[in-house]
Amino acid sequence: MDANQIAYTANERAPAVPQWLNKGDNAWQMTASTLVGIQSMPGLVILYASIVKKKWAVNSAFMALYAFAAVLICWVLVCYRMAFGDELLPFWGKGAPALGQKYLVIRARVPESRHRVTTDRYETTVPFFPMASLVYFQFTFAAITLILLAGSVLGRMNIKAWMAFVPLWLIFSYTVGAFSLWGGGFLYHWGVIDYSGGYVIHLSSGIAGLTAAYWVGPRLKSDRERFPPNNVLLMLAGAGLLWMGWSGFNGGAPYAANIDSSIAVLNTNVCAATSLLVWTSLDVVFFGKPSVIGAVQGMMTGLVCITPGAGLVQPWAAIVMGMLSGSIPWVSMMILHKKCSWLQQVDDTLGVFHTHAVAGLLGGLLTGLLAEPDLCRLILPTETRGAVYGGNGGVQFVKQIVAALFVIAWNVASTTIILLVIRLFIPLRMPDNQLEIGDDAVHGEEAYALWGDGEKYDPTKHGWHTSSYSEVTASSRFVDGARGVTISL
């Protein structure tokens, strides 16, 4: 045996490489975690900072940045095990820290998720990587849920109220949905399908966002009437990070670098592309021109819609889901929203209700229709099929409806209670004088330095009215040679 073989054998038997560890699965899980993390930081930080009015760029980015950091600390202190630990209630786990060495180096497991009808096939799906990988992977899902929710209240929520809201909503809302559907709660054992977060993440963030927008109140009238993005190209950069990161979002859901992971990644991109094209086509047909913001929204609804069934449907079904996710949320946002007086009153800044709640609900229901039996066998613990495949598929569709109703009801109730409690101590909405000014009043910072090293533009110092131009009068004229146009100064 040569030196290289000896080194390889020693490494394989090192304490850091126990017999149960699959290096490939662990490498993919950490890669997927990083991809999902990049969706939030910097993906949504950039997207939010760019898609809002210039005066709210810093505040919007900071809301996302703060949520990412705050969720991580709360997650490892108590929330991970509330979502994926031992059962406390049928919809909630026992909170405890996920910080100890002995806990984090053991083989990953979710104590309550072993199905009550265990099979040899299901035993093989237990993750072959350490608990530390699972804790971080699930953190990135929790973080993006809060950041998506923030999109509903950009441009007016008191930053101090937001700082209090993030940990409270994580504890009392997110962990309930995660445990119920993923961590071994009653919906999991009933057989509800939520492959990678159509309900846990998107339906909950959309419903909670709309609820929060109602209680926080609207933006200033001038901001609601005119709220142009301050940098469309950077907005596209953030959207691109979101799209590419979704391969980790859905590809990491099987907890292994396996066949189902590959199917999920392909379906994710196929559905997103289809949805974007359908949304853009509708914009052209009804408004005469394609909208870049509309294309981003179509991309988003496609990604959201495929999430609850990404590894469980065939690619042709992903195209069908993309066609519906590019059209139904478009109708709800562009037509129904304008006809519903209540939706008009609630100021959902980025339309999170339409892009996430409507698309997430749509995806969950379509999964109940289109989940393919053979693909379901790759990952699900019991015999499962969509309604179009006959058998017990009709029952599965009913389960999807009931689960959606539970998620909606819990998020409306929990979000309302949390905000009403916060309102006793902190105003939920910024005062009007801060809303008039924006970032400078709230943070003492602005996104764009208008002149020099952060110096604000002053017409008495800069531009045409400086001393070097003192001889130029209002009646002066010159000819622009390139165009042959006479210009007045």
XYZ file of C-alpha atoms in Angstrom:
489
model
C 0.000 0.000 0.000
C 1.530 3.326 -1.058
C 1.481 6.580 0.931
C -1.587 7.967 -0.860
C -3.604 4.815 -0.137
C -2.552 4.873 3.528
C -3.587 8.540 3.849
C -6.922 7.831 2.159
C -7.648 4.858 4.451
C -6.732 6.849 7.557
C -9.023 9.664 6.475
C -11.895 7.258 5.834
C -11.571 5.884 9.363
C -11.035 9.234 11.102
C -13.500 10.223 13.852
C -14.781 13.021 11.597
C -15.866 10.401 9.037
C -18.092 7.882 10.887
C -19.332 4.813 9.064
C -22.818 6.223 8.539
C -21.622 9.470 6.905
C -22.156 9.785 3.161
C -19.726 12.463 2.042
C -21.601 13.129 -1.190
C -24.929 13.657 0.567
C -23.316 15.881 3.179
C -21.499 17.939 0.543
C -24.718 18.419 -1.415
C -26.682 19.324 1.720
C -24.175 22.026 2.669
C -24.144 23.274 -0.933
C -27.951 23.382 -1.011
C -27.945 25.246 2.311
C -25.577 27.838 0.870
C -27.720 28.233 -2.253
C -30.840 28.826 -0.157
C -28.935 31.235 2.097
C -27.765 33.202 -0.950
C -31.408 33.601 -1.982
C -31.862 35.773 1.104
C -28.383 37.197 1.629
C -27.716 38.880 -0.740
C -30.538 37.869 -3.133
C -33.622 39.367 -1.493
C -31.556 42.087 0.182
C -30.572 43.314 -3.302
C -34.019 42.745 -4.789
C -35.806 44.639 -2.013
C -33.302 47.501 -2.015
C -33.725 47.902 -5.783
C -37.447 47.333 -6.336
C -38.611 50.014 -3.894
C -38.636 53.792 -4.156
C -35.167 55.297 -3.714
C -35.925 56.762 -0.300
C -36.689 53.270 1.081
C -33.725 51.330 -0.358
C -31.701 51.196 2.875
C -34.674 50.403 5.113
C -35.927 47.605 2.873
C -32.489 46.006 2.606
C -31.966 46.289 6.345
C -35.265 44.600 7.172
C -34.097 41.559 5.203
C -30.558 41.666 6.609
C -31.797 41.908 10.201
C -34.261 39.057 9.754
C -31.550 36.757 8.396
C -29.331 37.312 11.433
C -32.093 37.314 14.055
C -33.671 34.120 12.757
C -30.351 32.233 12.915
C -29.762 33.057 16.577
C -33.349 32.241 17.581
C -33.178 29.070 15.485
C -30.191 27.544 17.262
C -31.315 28.757 20.705
C -34.793 27.239 20.677
C -36.708 27.213 17.380
C -35.081 24.368 15.474
C -36.232 21.822 18.004
C -39.667 23.436 18.221
C -39.977 22.661 14.505
C -38.044 19.384 14.281
C -37.679 18.061 17.822
C -39.650 15.836 20.151
C -43.411 16.315 20.159
C -44.944 18.700 22.692
C -48.325 19.026 20.981
C -49.618 17.493 17.737
C -48.603 20.708 15.985
C -45.559 21.821 18.008
C -42.222 20.450 19.196
C -40.400 20.905 22.486
C -38.103 23.911 22.278
C -34.468 23.401 23.232
C -31.030 24.613 22.100
C -29.303 23.091 19.081
C -25.838 24.234 20.128
C -24.192 21.332 21.917
C -21.370 19.371 20.364
C -22.905 15.999 21.242
C -26.187 16.956 19.563
C -24.707 18.398 16.376
C -22.226 15.643 15.479
C -24.694 12.746 15.613
C -26.474 11.432 12.535
C -29.284 13.756 11.514
C -32.783 12.684 12.446
C -36.206 14.183 13.015
C -37.559 12.303 16.062
C -41.267 12.516 15.303
C -41.116 12.180 11.513
C -40.798 8.399 11.432
C -44.128 7.388 10.029
C -46.396 5.360 12.243
C -46.506 2.697 9.543
C -42.763 2.165 9.153
C -41.331 0.263 6.201
C -37.898 -0.970 5.214
C -37.985 1.404 2.238
C -38.540 4.405 4.475
C -35.654 3.487 6.758
C -33.267 4.082 3.839
C -34.346 7.721 3.584
C -32.880 8.690 6.978
C -30.205 11.349 6.251
C -26.595 10.222 6.035
C -25.120 13.496 7.282
C -24.682 15.165 10.705
C -27.312 17.078 12.594
C -25.339 20.309 12.103
C -26.038 20.161 8.346
C -29.761 19.688 8.929
C -29.984 22.512 11.482
C -28.369 24.997 9.103
C -30.318 23.816 6.054
C -33.634 24.276 7.833
C -32.519 27.658 9.171
C -32.189 29.011 5.642
C -35.833 28.067 5.005
C -37.003 29.797 8.175
C -35.021 32.943 7.342
C -36.365 33.326 3.818
C -39.936 32.941 5.098
C -39.591 36.006 7.339
C -37.860 37.961 4.579
C -40.616 37.153 2.086
C -43.186 38.270 4.664
C -41.329 41.583 4.958
C -42.180 42.344 1.340
C -45.765 43.087 2.375
C -44.847 45.854 4.841
C -41.928 47.618 3.151
C -41.991 51.394 3.130
C -43.793 52.077 6.402
C -43.364 49.471 9.190
C -41.598 50.806 12.270
C -38.179 49.164 12.246
C -38.306 48.611 16.017
C -41.637 46.835 15.658
C -40.115 44.668 12.925
C -37.185 43.796 15.185
C -39.639 42.533 17.818
C -41.909 40.829 15.284
C -39.262 38.579 13.696
C -38.451 36.352 16.710
C -42.062 36.253 17.913
C -43.453 35.195 14.531
C -40.696 32.625 14.124
C -41.542 31.062 17.494
C -45.329 31.180 17.405
C -46.100 30.799 13.713
C -43.321 29.343 11.577
C -42.387 26.524 13.948
C -46.025 25.385 14.116
C -46.332 24.998 10.356
C -42.915 23.374 10.057
C -43.591 20.818 12.800
C -47.113 20.056 11.588
C -46.056 19.343 8.010
C -42.381 18.357 8.198
C -41.368 17.604 11.765
C -43.773 14.780 12.480
C -46.909 16.697 13.415
C -50.491 15.702 12.731
C -50.527 16.841 9.091
C -47.347 14.903 8.359
C -48.757 11.689 9.781
C -52.024 12.256 7.959
C -50.065 12.191 4.692
C -50.254 15.818 3.499
C -47.640 16.596 0.839
C -45.441 19.659 1.100
C -42.236 18.650 -0.644
C -40.224 21.795 0.024
C -42.376 24.544 1.503
C -45.337 25.530 -0.653
C -47.408 25.663 2.532
C -44.793 25.951 5.295
C -42.987 28.858 3.614
C -44.976 30.450 0.808
C -48.605 30.145 1.834
C -47.702 31.135 5.385
C -45.561 34.144 4.380
C -48.201 35.367 1.923
C -51.092 35.096 4.378
C -49.078 36.486 7.301
C -47.779 39.285 5.071
C -51.283 40.347 4.062
C -52.398 40.179 7.698
C -49.423 42.260 8.818
C -50.061 44.804 6.062
C -53.609 45.223 7.370
C -52.550 45.867 10.971
C -49.521 48.031 10.170
C -51.519 50.268 7.867
C -50.753 51.699 4.428
C -47.883 53.733 3.062
C -48.310 57.431 2.418
C -50.787 58.186 -0.350
C -47.991 59.596 -2.513
C -45.943 56.400 -2.117
C -48.874 54.144 -2.955
C -49.635 56.126 -6.087
C -46.021 56.245 -7.289
C -43.502 53.679 -6.083
C -41.025 53.117 -8.945
C -38.025 50.796 -8.544
C -34.821 52.755 -8.046
C -32.609 50.286 -9.937
C -34.156 47.785 -12.337
C -30.851 46.133 -13.260
C -29.935 45.428 -9.639
C -33.471 44.160 -9.117
C -32.808 41.611 -11.860
C -29.535 40.638 -10.187
C -31.400 39.900 -6.956
C -34.080 37.998 -8.855
C -31.392 35.963 -10.607
C -29.846 34.946 -7.293
C -33.308 33.937 -6.117
C -33.939 31.786 -9.204
C -30.571 30.043 -9.228
C -30.678 29.497 -5.471
C -33.982 27.654 -5.839
C -32.083 24.625 -7.135
C -30.818 24.225 -3.572
C -34.236 25.119 -2.175
C -35.976 22.184 -3.858
C -32.952 20.046 -4.679
C -31.982 19.802 -1.010
C -35.413 18.662 0.158
C -34.779 14.888 -0.219
C -31.820 15.180 2.215
C -29.658 13.292 -0.312
C -27.929 13.724 -3.669
C -30.263 11.225 -5.295
C -32.558 10.765 -8.300
C -35.387 12.676 -6.694
C -33.121 15.663 -6.105
C -32.282 15.754 -9.821
C -35.954 15.595 -10.807
C -36.732 18.416 -8.379
C -34.035 20.708 -9.797
C -35.177 20.129 -13.383
C -38.856 20.657 -12.558
C -38.062 23.814 -10.600
C -36.384 25.506 -13.544
C -38.896 24.270 -16.128
C -41.853 25.597 -14.132
C -40.188 28.959 -13.441
C -39.324 29.515 -17.095
C -42.833 28.580 -18.245
C -44.464 30.846 -15.696
C -42.252 33.796 -16.616
C -43.115 33.423 -20.310
C -46.851 33.129 -19.637
C -46.897 36.182 -17.329
C -44.912 38.218 -19.861
C -47.224 37.156 -22.677
C -50.275 38.261 -20.704
C -48.633 41.639 -20.053
C -48.053 42.062 -23.801
C -51.591 41.003 -24.739
C -53.384 43.194 -22.195
C -50.990 46.137 -21.709
C -49.162 46.245 -25.047
C -45.643 45.872 -23.668
C -43.630 43.390 -21.586
C -42.863 44.449 -18.027
C -39.537 43.536 -16.438
C -41.121 43.639 -12.972
C -43.908 41.457 -14.334
C -41.362 38.948 -15.627
C -39.791 38.769 -12.161
C -43.223 38.224 -10.628
C -43.949 35.454 -13.133
C -40.617 33.833 -12.348
C -41.445 34.023 -8.648
C -44.908 32.481 -8.958
C -43.474 29.613 -11.001
C -40.815 28.881 -8.402
C -43.377 29.041 -5.605
C -45.947 26.881 -7.393
C -43.576 23.996 -8.142
C -42.124 23.925 -4.615
C -44.742 21.708 -2.881
C -44.419 19.035 -5.573
C -40.995 19.608 -7.150
C -39.716 16.048 -6.816
C -43.118 14.386 -7.145
C -44.415 15.478 -10.558
C -43.234 14.780 -14.083
C -41.666 17.598 -16.154
C -44.751 17.821 -18.375
C -46.746 18.470 -15.204
C -44.195 21.143 -14.243
C -45.009 22.896 -17.526
C -48.728 22.707 -16.741
C -48.060 24.104 -13.270
C -45.967 26.869 -14.827
C -48.764 27.818 -17.215
C -51.235 28.045 -14.344
C -48.820 29.858 -12.011
C -48.111 32.414 -14.720
C -51.810 33.081 -15.318
C -53.880 32.555 -12.145
C -51.750 34.819 -9.883
C -51.606 37.296 -12.788
C -55.404 37.409 -12.828
C -55.577 37.727 -9.024
C -53.060 40.589 -9.017
C -54.027 42.494 -12.156
C -57.787 42.000 -12.239
C -59.301 40.628 -9.043
C -57.179 42.835 -6.789
C -58.457 45.959 -8.525
C -62.070 44.809 -8.194
C -61.877 43.810 -4.517
C -62.322 46.846 -2.275
C -60.807 45.102 0.770
C -57.634 44.122 -1.088
C -57.410 47.681 -2.354
C -57.471 48.988 1.213
C -54.744 46.615 2.447
C -51.370 47.894 1.256
C -49.362 44.774 0.365
C -46.275 46.583 -0.938
C -44.815 43.902 -3.217
C -47.957 41.831 -3.719
C -46.666 38.954 -1.586
C -50.203 37.663 -1.177
C -50.483 37.074 -4.924
C -46.962 35.846 -5.643
C -46.671 33.574 -2.593
C -50.037 32.843 -0.967
C -51.978 32.374 -4.209
C -49.111 30.593 -5.979
C -48.289 28.463 -2.931
C -51.909 27.386 -2.494
C -52.132 26.662 -6.213
C -48.994 24.528 -6.065
C -50.210 22.550 -3.075
C -53.527 21.771 -4.731
C -51.923 20.895 -8.072
C -49.550 18.547 -6.260
C -52.622 16.785 -4.886
C -53.738 16.342 -8.483
C -50.475 15.633 -10.324
C -48.181 13.782 -7.878
C -46.897 10.761 -9.820
C -47.025 7.440 -7.892
C -43.577 6.150 -8.914
C -41.903 9.461 -8.037
C -43.754 9.513 -4.722
C -42.293 6.080 -3.941
C -38.785 7.531 -4.205
C -39.224 9.672 -1.103
C -42.607 9.423 0.637
C -43.100 6.840 3.404
C -46.545 5.631 2.339
C -48.325 4.924 -0.925
C -49.273 8.315 -2.378
C -50.632 9.542 -5.708
C -52.326 12.559 -7.202
C -56.010 12.533 -8.051
C -55.398 12.220 -11.817
C -53.762 8.821 -11.199
C -56.879 7.382 -9.562
C -56.823 5.211 -6.485
C -56.654 7.252 -3.292
C -55.661 10.404 -5.204
C -58.986 12.085 -4.525
C -58.413 11.681 -0.789
C -54.966 13.213 -1.214
C -56.482 16.283 -2.861
C -58.862 16.722 0.088
C -55.927 16.454 2.495
C -54.143 19.232 0.605
C -57.193 21.495 0.980
C -57.548 20.831 4.703
C -53.853 21.481 5.327
C -54.065 24.786 3.446
C -57.021 25.878 5.573
C -55.081 25.081 8.747
C -52.021 27.053 7.595
C -54.184 30.030 6.589
C -56.144 30.083 9.844
C -53.079 29.703 12.059
C -51.170 32.473 10.288
C -54.042 34.937 10.369
C -54.605 34.312 14.084
C -50.971 34.174 15.224
C -49.851 37.172 13.162
C -52.767 39.249 14.430
C -52.116 38.410 18.081
C -48.367 39.045 17.789
C -48.856 42.463 16.186
C -51.546 43.521 18.650
C -49.221 42.650 21.534
C -46.314 44.542 19.959
C -48.606 47.520 19.367
C -49.080 47.852 23.126
C -45.414 48.840 23.424
C -44.239 50.007 19.992
C -46.173 51.743 17.189
C -46.406 49.420 14.204
C -46.226 52.203 11.627
C -43.643 54.957 11.333
C -44.837 58.504 12.008
C -45.739 60.520 8.928
C -42.713 62.810 9.211
C -40.405 59.784 8.867
C -42.505 58.394 6.036
C -42.082 61.662 4.140
C -38.282 61.532 4.346
C -37.505 57.815 4.322
C -34.087 56.273 4.976
C -32.350 59.423 6.168
C -34.947 59.916 8.927
C -35.073 56.253 9.956
C -31.422 55.227 9.694
C -29.476 58.435 9.127
C -28.214 56.857 5.911
C -29.164 56.924 2.252
C -28.567 54.408 -0.505
C -26.928 56.719 -3.002
C -24.275 59.376 -2.363
C -25.367 62.182 -4.644
C -22.022 63.914 -4.772
C -18.462 63.180 -3.712
C -17.821 61.231 -0.532
C -21.403 60.959 0.657
C -21.970 64.706 0.324
C -25.495 65.616 -0.659
C -26.146 67.563 -3.831
C -26.156 71.304 -3.238
C -27.071 73.471 -6.267
C -25.058 76.403 -4.861
C -21.877 74.280 -4.910
C -22.347 71.768 -7.696
C -23.439 71.764 -11.328
C -24.376 74.671 -13.542
C -24.648 77.234 -10.761
C -21.089 76.995 -9.442
C -18.729 79.950 -9.701
C -17.001 78.408 -12.712
C -20.237 78.853 -14.610
C -21.075 82.307 -13.287
C -20.878 83.863 -16.729
C -23.424 81.436 -18.149
C -26.815 83.118 -18.135
C -30.300 81.754 -18.567
C -30.341 83.085 -22.135
C -27.084 81.387 -23.187
C -27.345 78.889 -25.987
C -25.068 76.320 -27.615
C -25.358 73.781 -30.384
C -25.141 70.040 -29.696
C -23.048 69.061 -32.672
C -23.894 65.378 -32.504
C -27.591 66.021 -33.033
C -27.637 69.500 -34.495
C -29.953 70.644 -31.729
C -29.845 74.080 -30.175
C -30.121 73.860 -26.390
C -30.998 76.640 -23.985
C -29.151 76.821 -20.679
